[in-house]
Amino acid sequence: MFSLLLAIIYLAFISLGLPDALLGSAWPTMYREFGVPVSYAGGISMIIAVGTIVSSLQSDRLTRRFGTGKVTAVSVALTATALFGFSMSQSFWSLCLWAIPYGLGAGGVDASLNNYVALHYSSRHMSWLHCMWGVGASLGPYVLAYALNGGNRWNMGYNYIALVQVALTAVLLFSLPLWGKKRADFSEKEGKEQGTHGKALSLQQIIRIPGAKEIMITFFCYCALEQTAALWASSYLVLHRGLSAETAAGFASLFFIGITVGRAIGGFLTMKFNDADMIRLGQVLIVAGVSALMLPFGETTALLGLLLVGLGCAPIYPCIIHSTPELFGADRSQAIIGVQMAAAYVGILVMPPVFGLIADHITVSLFPLYLGIILFVMIMMHEALLKKKQASEMSLTEIEEA
């Protein structure tokens, strides 16, 4: 039953990734139909991100009250409803309205399932789980292309993926006894340790936990780096390296390929290395990738740089999540993961647009340096977190010996 539940969680993450690339793929058709500037896609994306932040911050409270299974099922249903709403929208403002439940649903799934897997499964499953998200994100544009090639409008692509979400909601509802049985097997003490009992922590209480600020900044920096690289790599290659738009787009895709393949391979590496080692390995690869992007040796170094940055990003997100129960305790992991997710989406909201201003008013050639600065802060915060963990363990050992 536990293996069956894991398979369902994998399906949920494929489903979570499916609509993530859909807006970007459909927007070239959508913005003309709605008669708005192309830049308005950023407004929809920001609304989705704000909804995700809100639901992430509430994940501890909701999961403690209703359980992961119910929260996930309702969140996926909310996402499905929003996707149907997108498909029926006749105006830009209608899209903005439906972006609210989409963001709330996506954040609920993300925070709850990440915590559940961190608590109950090994690190390799966390890596493969996020690899499944990459599979879903890669499939979304193909679903849209299938709809368009069949003579349909863009909204049919949203309908197809909404139907997949409805089917997943049904699967999750039927699987509720599996989640419930797992919970019923806990004693009161075990339930407290797993974060399924007790009172939810407030944001102020979470931030006061030793190491909480460091892990939030670490996650902020990681997602800021990932999204900045995803958004601006092609522009850097075209405007600074002089590549054609077609060649740059192909090179930029190597970043996403690196993340997806890296997480598939990373699942096997976690059998030998712990989470901290995997995060450090990823950081070293990103350092190598950023350094390669700075070298003025033509297309080969640019290609290698983007691939290395993608491979380096691969283990960091899942391993930070998986290490959270060990670093902070299982009873506080859902609360910590919730604020991590919120910090991540703040990074996504803020840092890529900041580089856009730098590229516009200074020069796009600062792209590798910008990534390097974010990476430096991430490394410093992660190492500070590990030092606090080590100091805490030493203090406990001294108390026990006394």
Coordinates of N, CA and C in Angstrom, one line a residue, residues 62-63 65-78 108-109 112-113 169 172-173 175-177 179-180 183:
L62 N -3.4 23.8 7.8 CA -4.4 22.9 7.1 C -4.0 21.4 7.2
T63 N -2.8 21.1 7.1 CA -2.3 19.7 7.1 C -2.6 19.1 8.5
R65 N -4.9 19.9 10.5 CA -6.3 19.8 10.8 C -6.9 18.7 9.9
F66 N -6.6 18.7 8.6 CA -7.3 17.8 7.7 C -6.4 16.6 7.2
G67 N -5.1 16.7 7.3 CA -4.3 15.6 6.8 C -3.8 15.9 5.4
T68 N -2.7 15.3 5.0 CA -2.1 15.5 3.7 C -3.0 15.1 2.6
G69 N -3.6 13.9 2.7 CA -4.4 13.4 1.6 C -5.6 14.3 1.2
K70 N -6.3 14.8 2.2 CA -7.4 15.7 2.0 C -7.0 17.0 1.4
V71 N -5.9 17.6 2.0 CA -5.4 18.9 1.5 C -5.0 18.8 0.0
T72 N -4.3 17.7 -0.3 CA -3.8 17.5 -1.7 C -5.0 17.3 -2.6
A73 N -6.0 16.5 -2.2 CA -7.2 16.3 -3.1 C -7.9 17.6 -3.4
V74 N -8.2 18.3 -2.3 CA -8.9 19.6 -2.5 C -8.1 20.6 -3.3
S75 N -6.7 20.6 -3.1 CA -5.9 21.5 -3.8 C -5.9 21.2 -5.3
V76 N -5.8 19.9 -5.7 CA -5.8 19.5 -7.1 C -7.2 19.9 -7.7
A77 N -8.2 19.6 -6.9 CA -9.6 20.0 -7.4 C -9.7 21.5 -7.7
L78 N -9.1 22.3 -6.8 CA -9.1 23.7 -7.0 C -8.3 24.1 -8.2
G108 N -0.8 24.6 -2.3 CA -1.3 23.5 -1.3 C -0.7 22.2 -1.6
V109 N -0.7 21.8 -2.9 CA -0.1 20.5 -3.3 C 1.4 20.5 -3.1
S112 N 2.4 20.5 0.9 CA 1.9 19.3 1.6 C 2.6 18.0 1.2
L113 N 2.7 17.8 -0.1 CA 3.3 16.6 -0.6 C 4.8 16.6 -0.4
T169 N -7.9 14.1 -9.2 CA -8.7 14.4 -8.0 C -9.4 13.1 -7.6
L172 N -7.1 10.6 -6.0 CA -6.7 11.1 -4.7 C -7.9 10.8 -3.7
L173 N -9.1 11.1 -4.1 CA -10.2 10.8 -3.2 C -10.3 9.3 -2.9
S175 N -7.9 7.3 -2.8 CA -6.7 6.9 -2.1 C -6.8 7.4 -0.6
L176 N -7.8 8.2 -0.2 CA -7.8 8.7 1.1 C -7.6 7.7 2.2
P177 N -8.2 6.4 2.1 CA -8.0 5.4 3.1 C -6.5 5.0 3.3
W179 N -3.9 7.1 3.0 CA -3.3 8.2 3.8 C -3.8 8.1 5.2
G180 N -5.1 7.8 5.4 CA -5.7 7.6 6.7 C -5.2 6.5 7.5
R183 N -1.9 7.3 8.9 CA -2.0 8.2 10.0 C -2.6 7.4 11.2

